[in-house]
Coordinates of C-alpha atoms in Angstrom, one line a residue:
M1 CA 128.9 105.0 85.0
R2 CA 131.6 103.2 83.0
F3 CA 130.9 99.6 81.8
R4 CA 134.0 98.3 83.8
T5 CA 132.6 99.8 87.0
F6 CA 129.1 98.3 86.2
S7 CA 130.6 94.9 85.6
L8 CA 132.7 95.0 88.8
L9 CA 129.5 95.8 90.8
I10 CA 127.8 92.8 89.2
K11 CA 130.8 90.6 90.2
Q12 CA 130.7 92.0 93.8
S13 CA 127.0 91.3 94.1
C14 CA 127.5 87.7 92.8
Q15 CA 130.2 87.2 95.5
D16 CA 128.0 88.7 98.2
A17 CA 125.1 86.4 97.3
F18 CA 127.2 83.4 98.4
V19 CA 127.9 84.8 101.9
Y20 CA 124.8 83.4 103.6
R21 CA 124.9 79.8 102.4
A22 CA 122.1 78.5 104.7
E23 CA 119.8 81.0 102.9
I24 CA 120.8 79.5 99.6
Y25 CA 119.9 76.0 100.8
M26 CA 116.6 77.1 102.1
Q27 CA 115.8 78.8 98.8
I28 CA 116.4 75.6 96.8
I29 CA 113.9 73.8 99.0
A30 CA 111.4 76.7 98.9
W31 CA 111.5 76.8 95.0
F32 CA 110.8 73.1 94.9
I33 CA 107.9 73.4 97.4
S34 CA 106.5 76.3 95.4
F35 CA 106.2 74.2 92.3
L36 CA 104.6 71.4 94.2
L37 CA 101.9 73.8 95.3
Y38 CA 101.2 74.8 91.7
F39 CA 101.3 71.1 90.6
Y40 CA 98.7 69.8 93.1
L41 CA 96.5 72.9 92.8
W42 CA 96.2 72.7 89.0
R43 CA 95.9 68.9 89.0
A44 CA 92.9 69.3 91.3
I45 CA 91.4 72.0 89.1
F46 CA 91.8 69.9 85.9
A47 CA 90.5 66.7 87.6
S48 CA 87.0 67.5 86.3
N49 CA 88.0 69.4 83.2
A50 CA 90.0 68.2 80.2
N51 CA 90.6 71.7 79.0
I52 CA 90.4 75.2 80.6
G53 CA 90.4 77.8 77.8
T54 CA 93.3 76.8 75.5
Y55 CA 95.1 74.9 78.3
T56 CA 95.4 71.2 79.0
I57 CA 97.0 70.0 82.3
T58 CA 100.3 69.5 80.5
T59 CA 100.5 73.0 78.9
M60 CA 99.4 74.6 82.1
L61 CA 102.1 72.8 84.2
T62 CA 104.6 73.7 81.5
Y63 CA 103.6 77.4 81.8
F64 CA 104.2 77.3 85.6
F65 CA 107.4 75.4 85.2
L66 CA 108.7 78.3 83.0
V67 CA 107.4 80.7 85.7
Q68 CA 109.6 78.7 88.1
V69 CA 112.6 78.9 85.8
M70 CA 112.4 82.6 84.9
R71 CA 111.1 84.1 88.2
N72 CA 114.6 84.7 89.5
L73 CA 115.6 86.5 86.3
L74 CA 112.5 88.7 86.4
F75 CA 111.9 89.3 90.1
S76 CA 113.1 92.6 91.6
Y77 CA 114.1 93.0 95.2
Y78 CA 116.2 96.2 95.5
G79 CA 113.3 98.5 96.3
F80 CA 113.7 97.1 99.9
V81 CA 117.4 98.0 99.8
I82 CA 116.7 101.5 98.5
N83 CA 114.0 102.0 101.2
S84 CA 116.5 100.8 103.9
D85 CA 119.4 103.0 102.6
I86 CA 117.1 106.1 102.7
Q87 CA 115.8 105.3 106.2
N88 CA 119.2 104.6 107.7
G89 CA 120.9 107.4 106.0
D90 CA 123.3 105.0 104.1
M91 CA 122.5 106.7 100.8
A92 CA 124.5 109.7 102.1
N93 CA 127.7 107.5 101.7
L94 CA 126.8 106.7 98.1
M95 CA 126.2 110.3 97.3
T96 CA 129.8 111.1 98.1
K97 CA 131.1 108.5 95.5
P98 CA 131.5 109.1 91.8
I99 CA 128.6 106.7 90.9
S100 CA 125.0 107.1 89.7
L101 CA 122.5 105.6 92.0
L102 CA 120.2 104.1 89.4
P103 CA 122.9 102.0 87.6
Y104 CA 124.6 101.2 90.9
Y105 CA 121.5 99.5 92.4
Y106 CA 120.7 97.9 89.1
A107 CA 124.1 96.3 88.8
L108 CA 123.9 94.9 92.3
E109 CA 120.5 93.4 91.5
I110 CA 121.6 91.8 88.3
G111 CA 124.4 90.0 90.1
R112 CA 122.0 88.8 92.8
N113 CA 119.5 87.6 90.3
L114 CA 122.1 85.8 88.2
V115 CA 123.3 83.8 91.2
K116 CA 119.7 82.9 92.3
F117 CA 118.9 81.9 88.8
L118 CA 121.9 79.6 88.6
I119 CA 121.2 78.1 92.0
S120 CA 117.6 77.5 91.1
I121 CA 118.7 75.2 88.3
I122 CA 119.2 72.6 91.1
S123 CA 115.6 72.7 92.0
N124 CA 114.4 72.8 88.4
V125 CA 116.5 69.7 87.5
F126 CA 114.7 67.8 90.3
I127 CA 111.4 69.0 89.0
L128 CA 112.1 67.9 85.5
A129 CA 113.3 64.5 86.7
L130 CA 110.2 63.9 88.8
F131 CA 107.4 65.5 86.7
W132 CA 108.7 65.1 83.1
Q133 CA 105.6 63.2 82.0
F134 CA 103.4 66.1 83.0
F135 CA 105.1 68.7 80.7
D136 CA 104.5 69.5 77.1
F137 CA 107.6 70.9 75.4
S138 CA 106.3 70.4 71.9
T139 CA 106.0 74.1 71.2
I140 CA 109.3 75.1 72.7
S141 CA 112.3 75.5 70.5
A142 CA 115.8 77.0 70.8
G143 CA 114.5 80.1 69.1
S144 CA 111.6 80.6 71.5
I145 CA 113.9 80.1 74.5
L146 CA 116.3 82.7 73.1
L147 CA 113.4 85.2 72.5
G148 CA 112.1 84.5 76.0
L149 CA 115.6 85.3 77.5
L150 CA 115.8 88.4 75.4
A151 CA 112.4 89.6 76.6
A152 CA 113.6 88.9 80.2
I153 CA 116.0 91.9 80.0
P154 CA 113.4 94.6 79.6
A155 CA 110.9 92.6 81.7
H156 CA 113.3 92.7 84.7
F157 CA 114.0 96.4 84.1
I158 CA 110.3 97.1 84.3
N159 CA 110.0 95.2 87.6
Y160 CA 113.2 96.9 88.9
C161 CA 111.8 100.4 88.0
F162 CA 108.4 99.7 89.6
V163 CA 109.9 98.3 92.9
S164 CA 112.6 101.0 93.0
M165 CA 110.1 103.8 92.5
I166 CA 108.1 102.5 95.4
G167 CA 111.3 102.2 97.5
C168 CA 112.2 105.8 96.7
L169 CA 109.0 106.9 98.2
A170 CA 110.9 106.6 101.5
F171 CA 112.3 110.0 100.6
W172 CA 108.9 111.4 101.7
L173 CA 107.4 108.5 103.7
T174 CA 108.6 106.9 106.9
D175 CA 108.6 103.4 105.4
A176 CA 107.7 102.2 101.9
N177 CA 108.0 98.5 102.5
R178 CA 104.3 97.9 102.9
L179 CA 103.7 99.5 99.6
I180 CA 106.3 97.2 98.0
F181 CA 104.4 94.2 99.4
F182 CA 101.2 95.6 98.0
Y183 CA 102.8 95.9 94.6
F184 CA 103.9 92.2 94.9
A185 CA 100.4 91.2 95.6
L186 CA 99.1 93.2 92.6
T187 CA 101.7 92.0 90.2
T188 CA 101.3 88.3 91.0
L189 CA 97.8 88.6 89.8
A190 CA 98.1 91.2 87.0
A191 CA 101.3 89.8 85.5
G192 CA 100.0 86.2 85.2
W193 CA 102.1 84.7 87.9
I194 CA 99.2 83.0 89.7
V195 CA 96.8 82.6 86.7
P196 CA 97.7 83.0 83.0
I197 CA 96.3 86.3 81.7
D198 CA 94.6 84.6 78.8
L199 CA 92.3 82.9 81.2
F200 CA 90.9 86.2 82.5
P201 CA 87.7 87.7 81.1
E202 CA 88.2 89.3 77.7
P203 CA 87.6 93.0 78.9
F204 CA 90.1 92.5 81.8
Q205 CA 92.7 91.0 79.4
T206 CA 92.3 94.0 77.1
I207 CA 92.8 96.5 79.9
L208 CA 95.8 94.6 81.3
M209 CA 97.6 94.4 78.0
Y210 CA 97.9 98.2 78.0
T211 CA 99.6 98.1 81.4
P212 CA 103.3 97.2 82.1
F213 CA 102.4 94.1 84.2
P214 CA 102.0 91.5 81.5
Y215 CA 105.3 92.5 79.9
A216 CA 107.1 92.0 83.2
F217 CA 106.2 88.3 83.5
Y218 CA 103.5 86.9 81.2
F219 CA 105.0 88.0 77.9
P220 CA 108.5 86.5 78.4
I221 CA 107.1 83.2 79.6
K222 CA 104.6 82.8 76.8
L223 CA 107.3 83.8 74.4
A224 CA 109.6 81.1 75.7
Q225 CA 106.7 78.6 75.5
G226 CA 106.5 79.4 71.8
L227 CA 102.8 80.2 71.8
L228 CA 102.8 83.8 70.5
T229 CA 102.2 84.9 66.9
S230 CA 104.6 87.2 65.0
S231 CA 102.3 90.2 65.5
E232 CA 102.0 89.5 69.3
I233 CA 105.8 89.2 69.6
I234 CA 106.4 92.6 67.8
R235 CA 103.7 94.3 69.9
G236 CA 105.1 92.8 73.1
F237 CA 108.7 94.0 72.5
T238 CA 107.4 97.4 71.4
M239 CA 105.4 97.7 74.7
Q240 CA 108.4 96.5 76.7
I241 CA 110.7 99.1 75.2
T242 CA 108.1 101.8 75.6
F243 CA 107.4 101.0 79.3
S244 CA 111.2 100.6 80.0
I245 CA 111.9 104.1 78.7
L246 CA 108.9 105.6 80.5
L247 CA 109.5 104.0 83.8
G248 CA 113.3 104.5 83.7
S249 CA 112.7 108.2 83.1
L250 CA 110.2 108.5 85.9
L251 CA 112.5 106.6 88.3
S252 CA 115.4 108.9 87.4
L253 CA 113.3 112.0 87.9
E254 CA 112.0 110.6 91.3
I255 CA 115.6 110.0 92.5
K256 CA 116.7 113.5 91.5
R257 CA 113.8 115.1 93.3
G258 CA 114.1 112.7 96.3
L259 CA 117.8 113.5 96.8
K260 CA 116.9 117.2 97.1
H261 CA 114.6 116.2 99.9
F262 CA 117.0 113.7 101.5
E263 CA 118.4 114.7 104.9
G264 CA 120.7 111.8 105.6
V265 CA 119.4 111.3 109.1
G266 CA 121.9 109.4 111.3
R267 CA 124.9 110.2 109.1

C-alpha cells in the first residue's frame, strides 16, 4: 500500500470518528470517572502505608495518570471490526480492492486512536487541574516523554497484532468477540494496567518480562515517567521490535490462510 493511500485512510478514519458526537461526550466523562476510581482506590490502599514497594501515593497516582493519558494511543479495537467483517461477509468487498488488509485496518485504527487521544486531553486537563498536588512529575522530562511516545508506536502495533489475530479467528470460528474480551482481561493484569508490574512477585515479574504484554503498556508508561535505566530502555526497545516483527509476521500469515478459508457468506 502506498503512503498516500495509507495517509488518506488515516484522514478518513479521523473524520469518521467525529460522526457520533454523543459517544465522544460520553467518553470524556468515562475517562474522568475512570481516573477517579484509580484515585480513590489507591488513596485507600496507601492510607495505612507510606510506601508500597518503590511507590509513594504521588508516584503511584502519576503512573496511573500516564496510563490515562497514553491508553488511547496504545489500546487496540479493530479486532472487533475484523471479526464483524468476516462474519458479515464485508471482507469480500475489501478483497476486490487494490489494498492490503493488514495496513488497511491499521491505518483506520491509527486515525481512530489519534482522535480519541486528542479528545481525551479535555478530561486530562481537568484531572491535572483538580489533582495536581497528588502528582510527582520530578522524574519526568521532555526527553522521557519523547521516548515514551516513541515506544508507544511499537506498543500499539503489538496490541493491534494481538487483537487482530484473535479477530481473524472468525475465519474458523462463529464469533471471536468473547476471546477478544478474554484478551482484554488478561492484558489489563499482565501489562500493568491495573497494578504496576514491578509490584508483582519477583518470579512472576521475570516471566512476564519475556512476554509481549509489558511492552504493550507498562514499558512506554514507565519510560515516560523517567524511571528506567539505560540498560532497561535498550532491552525494552529490543523486545518491542522483536515482538512487533514476530506478531506482525504471524498476523500476516493468519490472514493469508484465513482468506483461503473465507467464503464471504451473505455477499
